Amino acid sequence: MYENIDFNSIDLTQEPPVSEPERQYYFIAKCRQYVKEQEELAGHPLTADVVTFGCQMNARDSEKLSGILEQVGYTLSDSEEADFVIYNTCTVRDNANQRVYGRLGFCNSMKRKNPHKKIALCGCMMQEQNVIDKLKKSYRFVDLIFGTHNIFKFAELLCRMFESSGMIIDIWKDSDQIVEDLPVERKYPFKSGINIMFGCNNFCTYCIVPYVRGREKSRRPKEILQEIEKLADDGVVEIMLLGQNVNSYGKNLEDEISFAQLLQEVEKIDKIKRIRFMTSHPKDLSDELIEVMKNSDKICRHLHLPLQSGSTKILKAMNRRYTKEQYLELAAKIRREIPDISLTTDIMVGFPGETAEDVDDTIDVIRKVGFDNAFTFIYSVRTGTPAAAMEQVPEEEVHAGFDRVLEAVQETARKQVARLQGQTLTALVEEVNEQDASLVTGRLSNNTIVHFPGSADLIGQIVPVKLEECHGFYYTGHRVEETK
Ligand code: SAH
Ligand code: SF4
Ligand code: F3S
C-alpha cells in the first residue's frame, strides 16, 4: 500500500524500476525534489489547481491527479492563479470542448505574469487527434498533455515536464493495463466514487466515449473490495461504483462475476452504509440486479437508466439495442418491484433522422415512466462516430423538440418529487447550506436534496429528516428522532 511507502528513502541514483506502481513511487520521490527547487526559486509554496470537466469518471480521475500533486509537494488550490493548473477534459459534446479552449486562453494570460506557472491538459479530449493538432499549432504555451490511458504515470510525466522546456505530449491509443495502489486525494471525506471498470464496448453511434476511453476493462473484485474497505476505514460511508456500463461488469474477467454479485460483496462491508452506482445500460439490466436492489438496505433507491430516445427507429439508428416497448417494460418492472425507487435518465434530442413524431415517442415514454429527473441534451456531432456521417436535423427543429422534451421532463419530475411530501427519510448530510449557514444540505437515498436546520458537525452523518415543504426539485424539512 502506498501509505506505507517512505518516499524519502527511495534511492534516486538508481535507474527507475520497470514495474508499476513502483516506477511511479520512484518518480513521486524525484518530483518532490523538483518541486522543492522550484519553490526556492519562486519564494513561495507551490500551489496546484485541478479543473474538472465531464462525468463522475473524470471527477474520480481528478482525485487521483490531486493525490499525486499533494504527494509531490504541491498545496492544492481552487484558483486558476495556481502555479500548476491541469484541465481534466471531457469531449462528450462540443460545448465541453469549447469551454476548455476558453479557459486555456484565460490561463495563458496569467502565465505571462507568473514565470513559474505550468499548464497541463489531460482527459478524454486529448484522445482526439484533431484536438492535439490544434493545441500543437495554436496553444504552444501548454507544458504537458496526456490522455486517459496513461493517467497512472502522471508523476513520471510531471518529472519530464520539469526536465524539459518544450511541450510534452504523451498519448496512448489504448491500454489493457490497470495500475492499482496510487495516491488519491478525495474531495469529500464521507463519500467516494470508485472505478469498477474502464472504457466502453457499446459504440452507440453518436458517442465518442468508446474512442477516447478504449475497450471495456473490469477491475478485479478483490482490488475493488480492498479499496472500499480502505475507504470505509478512512470515514467513507457512501460509495458510488463507477463505469460507463456497470451492468456488464465482470464479463471479461478470468473468474466471471456479475455486477449484482459484486454489489452483494460490497454490501458485506460493515462501515459502508450506502451504495450507489452509475451508469446502467438498459439492455444489460438483469432481473438478478433488480432482486439484489430490492432486498438490500444499503443500495440506494435510485437508478439512472439512460433512455436517449423513446423512438424505436431512432434507438435502432443509435445502436442502443432496445426498443421503446422494452424500455417501458423494464421501467415498469423496476417500479413494480421497488416502488420507492427514483428513476432518472439521459435524453438526447436532434439525433440524425429524428422527426417531430420521434420526439412525441420520447415524450410518451417520459410521461409513462414518470422520471424523477432527467438530463436533456441536444445532439452534438462527434468527429469519427457513425452518426456524424448521417444527415443532420435542422437547428430550429432540434430546438423546438428540445423545448417540448424539457417541459415534459420538468412536469413529471415535479410530480415525482412532490410524492415524498410529509415522509420521514434518512439523509446523508453533505455540507452547510451555501446560502443560509443555519441550514445543512442532505441527500436522500433516492438522490433528492433536502435542506434543514443543523450545523457542520452533522456533515457525513446519516440522519432522519421530515420532508416538510417541496420546492419543485428539492425539499426543506426538519431533523427528527426516529425513521419510518
Ligand atoms: N455510458 C452512459 C453515458 C455516458 S455519456 C450511457 O450509456 O448511458 C452521458 C450522456 O451524454 C449520454 O447518456 C448521452 O445522453 C449524452 N451524450 C453522449 N454523446 C452525446 C452526443 N454526441 N451529443 C449529445 N449528447 C450526448
Ligand atoms: Fe457512450 Fe453508449 Fe458507451 Fe454510454 S454505452 S458510453 S452512450 S457508447
Ligand atoms: Fe466526458 Fe470522458 Fe466522461 S468524454 S462524459 S469525461 S468519459
Coordinates of C-alpha atoms and ligand atoms in Angstrom, one line a residue:
M1 CA 0.0 0.0 0.0
Y2 CA 1.4 3.4 -0.9
E3 CA 0.6 4.8 2.5
N4 CA 3.4 2.6 3.9
I5 CA 6.0 3.8 1.4
D6 CA 8.7 6.1 2.6
F7 CA 9.2 8.2 -0.5
N8 CA 12.3 9.9 1.1
S9 CA 14.1 6.6 1.3
I10 CA 13.8 5.8 -2.4
D11 CA 17.3 5.8 -4.0
L12 CA 17.2 8.2 -6.9
T13 CA 20.7 7.4 -8.0
Q14 CA 19.4 4.0 -9.3
E15 CA 17.5 3.6 -12.6
P16 CA 13.7 3.8 -12.2
P17 CA 12.0 0.4 -11.7
V18 CA 10.2 -1.0 -14.7
S19 CA 7.2 -2.4 -12.9
E20 CA 4.2 -0.4 -11.7
P21 CA 3.3 1.1 -9.3
E22 CA 6.9 1.1 -8.0
R23 CA 8.0 3.1 -11.0
Q24 CA 5.6 5.8 -10.1
Y25 CA 6.7 5.8 -6.5
Y26 CA 10.2 6.5 -7.7
F27 CA 9.0 9.4 -9.8
I28 CA 7.0 10.8 -6.9
A29 CA 10.2 10.9 -4.9
K30 CA 12.1 12.5 -7.8
C31 CA 9.3 15.0 -8.4
R32 CA 9.5 16.1 -4.8
Q33 CA 13.0 17.4 -5.4
Y34 CA 11.9 19.4 -8.5
V35 CA 9.0 20.9 -6.6
K36 CA 11.3 21.9 -3.7
E37 CA 13.8 23.5 -6.2
Q38 CA 11.0 25.4 -7.9
E39 CA 9.7 26.6 -4.6
E40 CA 13.0 28.0 -3.6
L41 CA 13.2 29.9 -7.0
A42 CA 9.6 31.1 -6.7
G43 CA 10.0 32.1 -3.0
H44 CA 6.6 30.7 -2.0
P45 CA 5.0 27.2 -1.6
L46 CA 3.8 26.0 -5.0
T47 CA 0.1 25.6 -5.5
A48 CA -1.8 23.4 -7.9
D49 CA -5.4 23.5 -9.2
V50 CA -7.2 20.6 -10.9
V51 CA -10.1 21.8 -13.1
T52 CA -12.5 19.0 -13.9
F53 CA -15.0 18.8 -16.8
G54 CA -17.3 15.9 -17.6
C55 CA -18.6 12.9 -15.7
Q56 CA -18.1 11.1 -12.4
M57 CA -15.3 9.1 -14.0
N58 CA -13.4 12.3 -14.7
A59 CA -14.1 13.5 -11.2
R60 CA -12.6 10.4 -9.8
D61 CA -9.5 10.7 -12.1
S62 CA -9.1 14.3 -10.8
E63 CA -8.9 12.9 -7.3
K64 CA -6.0 10.7 -8.5
L65 CA -4.3 13.7 -10.1
S66 CA -4.8 15.6 -6.8
G67 CA -3.3 12.7 -4.8
I68 CA -0.1 12.8 -6.9
L69 CA 0.1 16.5 -6.7
E70 CA -0.1 16.5 -3.0
Q71 CA 2.4 13.7 -2.6
V72 CA 5.0 15.6 -4.7
G73 CA 4.6 18.7 -2.6
Y74 CA 2.0 21.0 -4.1
T75 CA -0.6 22.7 -2.0
L76 CA -4.0 22.2 -3.6
S77 CA -5.9 25.3 -4.5
D78 CA -9.2 26.1 -6.2
S79 CA -7.9 29.0 -8.2
E80 CA -6.5 29.0 -11.7
E81 CA -3.9 31.5 -10.5
A82 CA -2.1 28.5 -9.0
D83 CA 1.5 27.7 -10.1
F84 CA 0.3 24.5 -11.8
V85 CA -3.1 24.2 -13.5
I86 CA -4.3 21.0 -15.0
Y87 CA -7.5 20.7 -17.0
N88 CA -9.1 17.3 -17.0
T89 CA -11.2 17.5 -20.1
C90 CA -14.4 16.0 -21.5
T91 CA -15.4 15.7 -25.1
V92 CA -18.8 14.1 -25.0
R93 CA -20.4 17.2 -26.5
D94 CA -18.8 20.0 -28.4
N95 CA -19.7 22.7 -25.8
A96 CA -17.4 20.9 -23.3
N97 CA -14.5 21.3 -25.7
Q98 CA -15.3 25.0 -26.3
R99 CA -15.2 25.7 -22.6
V100 CA -11.7 24.2 -22.3
Y101 CA -10.3 26.4 -25.1
G102 CA -11.9 29.4 -23.4
R103 CA -10.3 28.5 -20.0
L104 CA -6.9 27.9 -21.7
G105 CA -6.8 31.4 -23.1
F106 CA -7.6 32.9 -19.7
C107 CA -5.0 30.8 -18.0
N108 CA -2.3 31.8 -20.5
S109 CA -2.9 35.5 -19.7
M110 CA -2.0 34.6 -16.1
K111 CA 1.0 32.5 -17.2
R112 CA 2.5 35.6 -18.8
K113 CA 2.6 37.2 -15.4
N114 CA 3.9 34.2 -13.5
P115 CA 7.2 32.7 -14.9
H116 CA 6.8 29.6 -12.7
K117 CA 3.3 28.8 -13.9
K118 CA 2.8 25.5 -15.7
I119 CA -0.3 24.4 -17.6
A120 CA -1.3 20.8 -18.3
L121 CA -4.1 19.1 -20.2
C122 CA -5.4 15.5 -19.9
G123 CA -8.7 13.6 -20.2
C124 CA -11.0 12.5 -22.9
M125 CA -10.5 15.4 -25.3
M126 CA -6.7 14.6 -25.5
Q127 CA -7.5 11.3 -27.1
E128 CA -8.6 13.1 -30.3
Q129 CA -6.0 13.7 -33.0
N130 CA -7.7 16.9 -34.2
V131 CA -7.5 18.4 -30.7
I132 CA -3.8 17.6 -30.4
D133 CA -3.2 19.1 -33.8
K134 CA -5.0 22.3 -32.8
L135 CA -3.1 22.5 -29.5
K136 CA 0.3 22.0 -31.2
K137 CA -0.5 24.7 -33.6
S138 CA -2.2 27.4 -31.5
Y139 CA -1.6 26.6 -27.9
R140 CA 2.1 26.2 -27.6
F141 CA 2.1 27.6 -24.1
V142 CA 0.7 24.3 -22.7
D143 CA 3.5 22.4 -20.9
L144 CA 2.1 18.9 -20.6
I145 CA -0.5 16.9 -22.5
F146 CA -1.5 13.3 -21.8
G147 CA -4.6 11.1 -22.3
T148 CA -6.9 8.8 -20.5
H149 CA -4.9 5.6 -20.7
N150 CA -1.7 6.8 -19.1
I151 CA -3.0 8.9 -16.3
F152 CA -1.4 6.4 -13.9
K153 CA 2.0 7.8 -15.0
F154 CA 1.3 11.4 -14.0
A155 CA 4.2 11.5 -11.6
E156 CA 6.6 10.4 -14.3
L157 CA 5.1 12.9 -16.7
L158 CA 5.4 15.7 -14.2
C159 CA 9.1 14.9 -13.9
R160 CA 9.6 15.1 -17.6
M161 CA 7.8 18.4 -17.6
F162 CA 10.3 19.8 -15.0
E163 CA 13.2 18.4 -17.0
S164 CA 12.2 19.9 -20.3
S165 CA 11.4 23.4 -21.6
G166 CA 9.1 22.4 -24.5
M167 CA 5.6 21.0 -24.8
I168 CA 5.4 17.3 -23.7
I169 CA 2.8 15.2 -25.4
D170 CA 2.2 11.5 -24.4
I171 CA -1.0 9.9 -25.7
W172 CA -1.7 6.2 -25.8
K173 CA -4.2 4.7 -28.3
D174 CA -5.5 2.1 -25.8
S175 CA -4.3 0.0 -22.9
D176 CA -5.2 -3.2 -21.2
Q177 CA -3.2 -2.1 -18.1
I178 CA -4.9 -1.2 -14.8
V179 CA -2.4 0.2 -12.3
E180 CA -3.5 -0.1 -8.7
D181 CA -2.4 1.5 -5.5
L182 CA -1.5 5.0 -6.3
P183 CA -2.3 8.0 -4.1
V184 CA -5.8 9.6 -4.2
E185 CA -6.9 12.8 -2.6
R186 CA -10.7 12.7 -2.1
K187 CA -13.0 15.7 -2.5
Y188 CA -15.4 14.6 0.3
P189 CA -14.3 12.8 3.4
F190 CA -17.6 10.8 3.8
K191 CA -18.3 9.7 0.2
S192 CA -16.3 8.5 -2.7
G193 CA -16.6 7.2 -6.2
I194 CA -14.7 4.1 -7.1
N195 CA -13.9 2.7 -10.6
I196 CA -15.1 -0.8 -11.1
M197 CA -14.5 -0.8 -14.8
F198 CA -13.0 1.4 -17.5
G199 CA -13.9 2.1 -21.1
C200 CA -17.0 1.0 -23.1
N201 CA -17.7 -1.6 -25.9
N202 CA -21.2 -0.4 -26.8
F203 CA -20.4 2.0 -29.6
C204 CA -23.7 3.9 -29.6
T205 CA -23.5 5.6 -32.9
Y206 CA -23.5 9.2 -31.5
C207 CA -21.0 8.6 -28.8
I208 CA -17.3 9.3 -28.6
V209 CA -16.6 7.6 -25.3
P210 CA -15.5 4.2 -26.7
Y211 CA -13.0 6.0 -28.9
V212 CA -11.5 8.1 -26.1
R213 CA -11.8 5.7 -23.2
G214 CA -11.0 2.5 -25.0
R215 CA -12.3 -1.0 -24.6
E216 CA -14.2 -2.2 -21.6
K217 CA -11.9 -3.5 -18.8
S218 CA -13.2 -4.6 -15.4
R219 CA -11.1 -4.3 -12.2
R220 CA -10.8 -7.5 -10.2
P221 CA -13.3 -7.8 -7.4
K222 CA -10.6 -8.3 -4.8
E223 CA -9.0 -5.0 -5.7
I224 CA -12.3 -3.1 -5.6
L225 CA -13.3 -4.6 -2.3
Q226 CA -9.9 -3.8 -0.8
E227 CA -10.1 -0.2 -1.9
I228 CA -13.6 0.1 -0.5
E229 CA -12.5 -1.4 2.8
K230 CA -9.7 1.1 3.0
L231 CA -12.1 4.0 2.2
A232 CA -14.6 2.7 4.9
D233 CA -11.7 2.7 7.4
D234 CA -11.0 6.2 6.4
G235 CA -14.5 7.5 7.2
V236 CA -16.4 6.9 3.9
V237 CA -20.0 5.8 4.4
E238 CA -21.3 6.2 0.9
I239 CA -19.7 4.8 -2.2
M240 CA -20.6 5.1 -5.9
L241 CA -19.4 2.3 -8.2
L242 CA -18.4 3.8 -11.5
G243 CA -18.4 2.6 -15.0
Q244 CA -19.9 3.5 -18.4
N245 CA -22.0 0.4 -18.3
V246 CA -21.8 -1.2 -14.9
N247 CA -24.3 -3.9 -15.9
S248 CA -21.7 -5.6 -18.0
Y249 CA -19.2 -5.6 -15.1
G250 CA -17.1 -8.7 -14.8
K251 CA -17.7 -10.2 -18.3
N252 CA -14.0 -10.0 -19.3
L253 CA -12.6 -11.2 -16.0
E254 CA -10.9 -14.6 -15.7
D255 CA -13.3 -15.6 -12.9
E256 CA -16.6 -14.2 -14.2
I257 CA -18.7 -12.4 -11.7
S258 CA -21.9 -10.4 -12.3
F259 CA -22.5 -6.8 -11.2
A260 CA -25.2 -8.0 -8.9
Q261 CA -22.8 -10.4 -7.2
L262 CA -20.2 -7.6 -6.8
L263 CA -22.9 -5.4 -5.2
Q264 CA -23.6 -8.2 -2.7
E265 CA -19.9 -8.4 -1.8
V266 CA -19.7 -4.7 -1.3
E267 CA -22.8 -4.8 0.9
K268 CA -20.9 -7.0 3.4
I269 CA -18.5 -4.2 4.2
D270 CA -19.9 -3.1 7.6
K271 CA -18.9 0.6 7.7
I272 CA -20.4 1.3 4.2
K273 CA -23.9 2.4 4.7
R274 CA -24.9 3.5 1.2
I275 CA -24.1 2.1 -2.2
R276 CA -24.8 3.9 -5.5
F277 CA -23.7 3.1 -9.0
M278 CA -23.5 4.7 -12.4
T279 CA -24.3 4.1 -15.3
S280 CA -26.7 1.3 -16.1
H281 CA -27.4 0.4 -19.8
P282 CA -31.0 -0.7 -20.1
K283 CA -30.0 -3.6 -22.5
D284 CA -27.9 -5.3 -19.8
L285 CA -30.0 -4.7 -16.7
S286 CA -30.7 -8.1 -15.2
D287 CA -33.5 -9.4 -13.1
E288 CA -30.8 -10.5 -10.7
L289 CA -29.8 -6.9 -10.2
I290 CA -33.4 -5.8 -9.5
E291 CA -33.7 -8.6 -7.0
V292 CA -30.5 -7.6 -5.2
M293 CA -31.5 -4.0 -5.1
K294 CA -35.0 -4.8 -3.8
N295 CA -33.6 -6.9 -0.9
S296 CA -30.8 -4.5 0.0
D297 CA -30.8 -2.0 2.9
K298 CA -27.7 -0.3 1.6
I299 CA -28.2 0.0 -2.2
C300 CA -29.8 3.4 -2.7
R301 CA -33.3 3.8 -4.1
H302 CA -32.0 5.4 -7.2
L303 CA -31.4 4.1 -10.7
H304 CA -30.1 6.2 -13.5
L305 CA -31.2 4.5 -16.7
P306 CA -30.4 6.4 -19.8
L307 CA -33.2 6.3 -22.4
Q308 CA -31.7 8.6 -25.1
S309 CA -34.8 8.4 -27.2
G310 CA -38.3 6.9 -27.0
S311 CA -38.5 6.1 -30.7
T312 CA -37.6 2.6 -31.6
K313 CA -36.5 3.8 -35.1
I314 CA -34.1 6.3 -33.5
L315 CA -32.9 3.8 -30.9
K316 CA -32.0 1.4 -33.6
A317 CA -30.1 4.1 -35.5
M318 CA -28.3 4.9 -32.2
N319 CA -27.4 1.2 -31.8
R320 CA -28.9 1.2 -28.3
R321 CA -30.2 -2.4 -28.7
Y322 CA -33.6 -2.0 -27.0
T323 CA -37.0 -0.8 -28.3
K324 CA -39.4 1.7 -26.8
E325 CA -41.5 -1.2 -25.6
Q326 CA -38.6 -3.0 -24.0
Y327 CA -37.6 0.1 -22.1
L328 CA -41.2 0.7 -20.9
E329 CA -41.4 -2.9 -19.7
L330 CA -38.2 -2.7 -17.9
A331 CA -39.1 0.6 -16.2
A332 CA -42.5 -0.8 -15.2
K333 CA -40.8 -3.9 -13.8
I334 CA -38.4 -1.9 -11.7
R335 CA -41.2 0.4 -10.4
R336 CA -43.3 -2.6 -9.5
E337 CA -40.5 -4.4 -7.7
I338 CA -39.1 -1.4 -6.0
P339 CA -41.9 1.1 -5.6
D340 CA -39.9 3.8 -3.7
I341 CA -37.2 3.9 -6.3
S342 CA -36.3 7.1 -8.1
L343 CA -35.7 6.6 -11.8
T344 CA -33.6 9.2 -13.6
T345 CA -32.4 9.3 -17.2
D346 CA -30.5 10.9 -20.0
I347 CA -32.3 12.1 -23.1
M348 CA -30.9 13.4 -26.4
V349 CA -32.8 15.5 -28.9
G350 CA -31.8 16.1 -32.5
F351 CA -30.2 12.8 -33.4
P352 CA -29.9 12.5 -37.3
G353 CA -33.3 11.5 -38.8
E354 CA -35.3 12.4 -35.7
T355 CA -38.7 13.8 -36.6
A356 CA -41.4 15.5 -34.5
E357 CA -43.2 12.1 -34.3
D358 CA -40.0 10.6 -32.8
V359 CA -39.9 13.3 -30.2
D360 CA -43.6 12.5 -29.5
D361 CA -42.5 8.9 -28.7
T362 CA -39.8 10.2 -26.4
I363 CA -42.4 12.4 -24.6
D364 CA -44.7 9.4 -24.4
V365 CA -42.0 7.4 -22.6
I366 CA -41.2 10.3 -20.3
R367 CA -44.9 10.5 -19.2
K368 CA -45.4 6.8 -18.9
V369 CA -42.3 6.2 -16.9
G370 CA -42.6 9.4 -14.9
F371 CA -38.9 10.1 -14.5
D372 CA -37.9 11.6 -11.2
N373 CA -35.3 13.7 -13.0
A374 CA -33.6 13.7 -16.4
F375 CA -30.6 15.3 -18.1
T376 CA -31.6 16.5 -21.5
F377 CA -29.1 17.2 -24.2
I378 CA -29.0 18.5 -27.7
Y379 CA -27.3 16.0 -30.0
S380 CA -23.7 17.1 -30.8
V381 CA -21.8 15.8 -33.8
R382 CA -18.7 14.0 -32.7
T383 CA -16.0 13.5 -35.4
G384 CA -15.3 9.9 -36.2
T385 CA -18.6 8.5 -34.9
P386 CA -21.0 6.8 -37.4
A387 CA -23.8 9.4 -36.7
A388 CA -21.5 12.2 -37.8
A389 CA -21.9 11.0 -41.4
M390 CA -25.7 10.9 -41.2
E391 CA -28.0 13.6 -42.4
Q392 CA -28.4 16.2 -39.6
V393 CA -31.6 17.7 -38.3
P394 CA -32.1 21.5 -39.0
E395 CA -31.4 23.5 -35.9
E396 CA -34.8 25.1 -35.4
E397 CA -36.4 21.7 -35.4
V398 CA -34.0 20.4 -32.8
H399 CA -34.7 23.4 -30.5
A400 CA -38.5 23.0 -30.9
G401 CA -38.2 19.3 -30.0
F402 CA -35.8 20.0 -27.1
D403 CA -38.2 22.6 -25.5
R404 CA -41.1 20.1 -25.7
V405 CA -39.0 17.4 -24.1
L406 CA -37.7 19.7 -21.4
E407 CA -41.2 20.7 -20.5
A408 CA -42.4 17.1 -20.2
V409 CA -39.4 16.2 -18.1
Q410 CA -40.0 19.1 -15.7
E411 CA -43.6 18.2 -15.3
T412 CA -43.1 14.5 -14.4
A413 CA -40.1 15.4 -12.2
R414 CA -42.1 17.9 -10.2
K415 CA -44.9 15.3 -9.7
Q416 CA -42.5 12.6 -8.7
V417 CA -40.5 14.7 -6.2
A418 CA -43.8 16.0 -4.7
R419 CA -44.9 12.5 -3.8
L420 CA -42.3 12.5 -0.9
Q421 CA -44.2 15.3 0.9
G422 CA -44.6 14.6 4.6
Q423 CA -42.4 11.5 4.7
T424 CA -39.5 10.9 7.1
L425 CA -36.5 9.6 5.3
T426 CA -32.8 9.4 6.0
A427 CA -30.4 11.9 4.5
L428 CA -26.6 11.9 4.3
V429 CA -25.5 15.4 5.3
E430 CA -23.1 16.7 2.7
E431 CA -22.5 20.3 3.5
V432 CA -23.5 23.5 5.2
N433 CA -26.0 25.3 3.0
E434 CA -24.3 27.8 0.8
Q435 CA -27.0 30.5 1.1
D436 CA -28.0 30.0 4.7
A437 CA -25.4 28.9 7.2
S438 CA -28.1 27.8 9.7
L439 CA -29.1 25.0 7.4
V440 CA -27.3 21.9 6.2
T441 CA -27.9 20.1 2.9
G442 CA -28.5 16.4 2.8
R443 CA -29.2 13.8 0.1
L444 CA -31.8 11.1 0.4
S445 CA -31.3 7.6 -0.7
N446 CA -33.3 8.4 -3.8
N447 CA -30.9 11.3 -4.6
T448 CA -33.4 14.1 -3.7
I449 CA -31.8 17.1 -1.9
V450 CA -33.2 18.3 1.4
H451 CA -32.2 21.5 3.4
F452 CA -32.8 21.5 7.1
P453 CA -31.6 23.3 10.3
G454 CA -28.3 21.9 11.5
S455 CA -24.6 22.6 11.8
A456 CA -21.3 21.5 10.3
D457 CA -20.8 18.7 12.9
L458 CA -23.5 16.8 11.1
I459 CA -21.6 16.5 7.9
G460 CA -21.0 12.9 7.0
Q461 CA -23.8 11.6 9.2
I462 CA -27.0 9.9 8.1
V463 CA -30.0 11.3 9.9
P464 CA -33.8 11.0 9.6
V465 CA -35.4 14.1 8.2
K466 CA -39.1 15.0 7.9
L467 CA -39.7 16.4 4.4
E468 CA -42.0 19.4 5.1
E469 CA -42.1 21.6 2.0
C470 CA -41.4 20.7 -1.6
H471 CA -39.8 23.4 -3.7
G472 CA -40.0 21.9 -7.1
F473 CA -36.9 19.7 -7.1
Y474 CA -35.8 19.8 -3.5
Y475 CA -37.3 19.9 0.0
T476 CA -36.9 21.8 3.2
G477 CA -37.6 19.9 6.4
H478 CA -36.5 19.2 10.0
R479 CA -34.4 16.5 11.6
V480 CA -36.4 14.1 13.7
E481 CA -35.5 11.4 16.1
E482 CA -36.8 8.2 14.5
T483 CA -37.1 6.9 11.0
K484 CA -40.2 5.4 9.5
Ligands
SAH1 N1 -22.5 5.4 -20.5 C1 -23.6 6.2 -20.3 C2 -23.5 7.6 -20.8 C3 -22.2 8.4 -20.9 S1 -22.3 9.9 -21.7 C4 -24.8 5.5 -21.0 O1 -24.6 4.7 -21.8 O2 -25.9 5.9 -20.8 C5 -23.6 10.7 -20.8 C6 -24.7 11.2 -21.7 O3 -24.3 12.1 -22.6 C7 -25.4 10.1 -22.5 O4 -26.3 9.3 -21.8 C8 -26.0 10.9 -23.6 O5 -27.3 11.2 -23.3 C9 -25.1 12.1 -23.7 N2 -24.4 12.1 -25.0 C10 -23.4 11.2 -25.4 N3 -23.0 11.5 -26.6 C11 -23.6 12.6 -27.0 C12 -23.6 13.4 -28.1 N4 -22.9 13.2 -29.2 N5 -24.5 14.5 -28.2 C13 -25.3 14.8 -27.1 N6 -25.3 14.1 -26.0 C14 -24.5 13.0 -25.9
SF4_2 FE1 -21.4 6.1 -25.0 FE2 -23.2 4.2 -25.4 FE3 -20.9 3.6 -24.2 FE4 -22.7 5.0 -22.9 S1 -22.9 2.9 -23.6 S2 -20.5 5.5 -23.0 S3 -23.6 6.3 -24.5 S4 -21.2 4.3 -26.3
F3S3 FE1 -16.8 13.2 -20.9 FE2 -15.0 11.4 -20.9 FE3 -16.9 11.3 -19.1 S1 -15.9 12.3 -22.7 S2 -18.6 12.2 -20.1 S3 -15.4 12.9 -19.3 S4 -15.9 9.6 -20.1

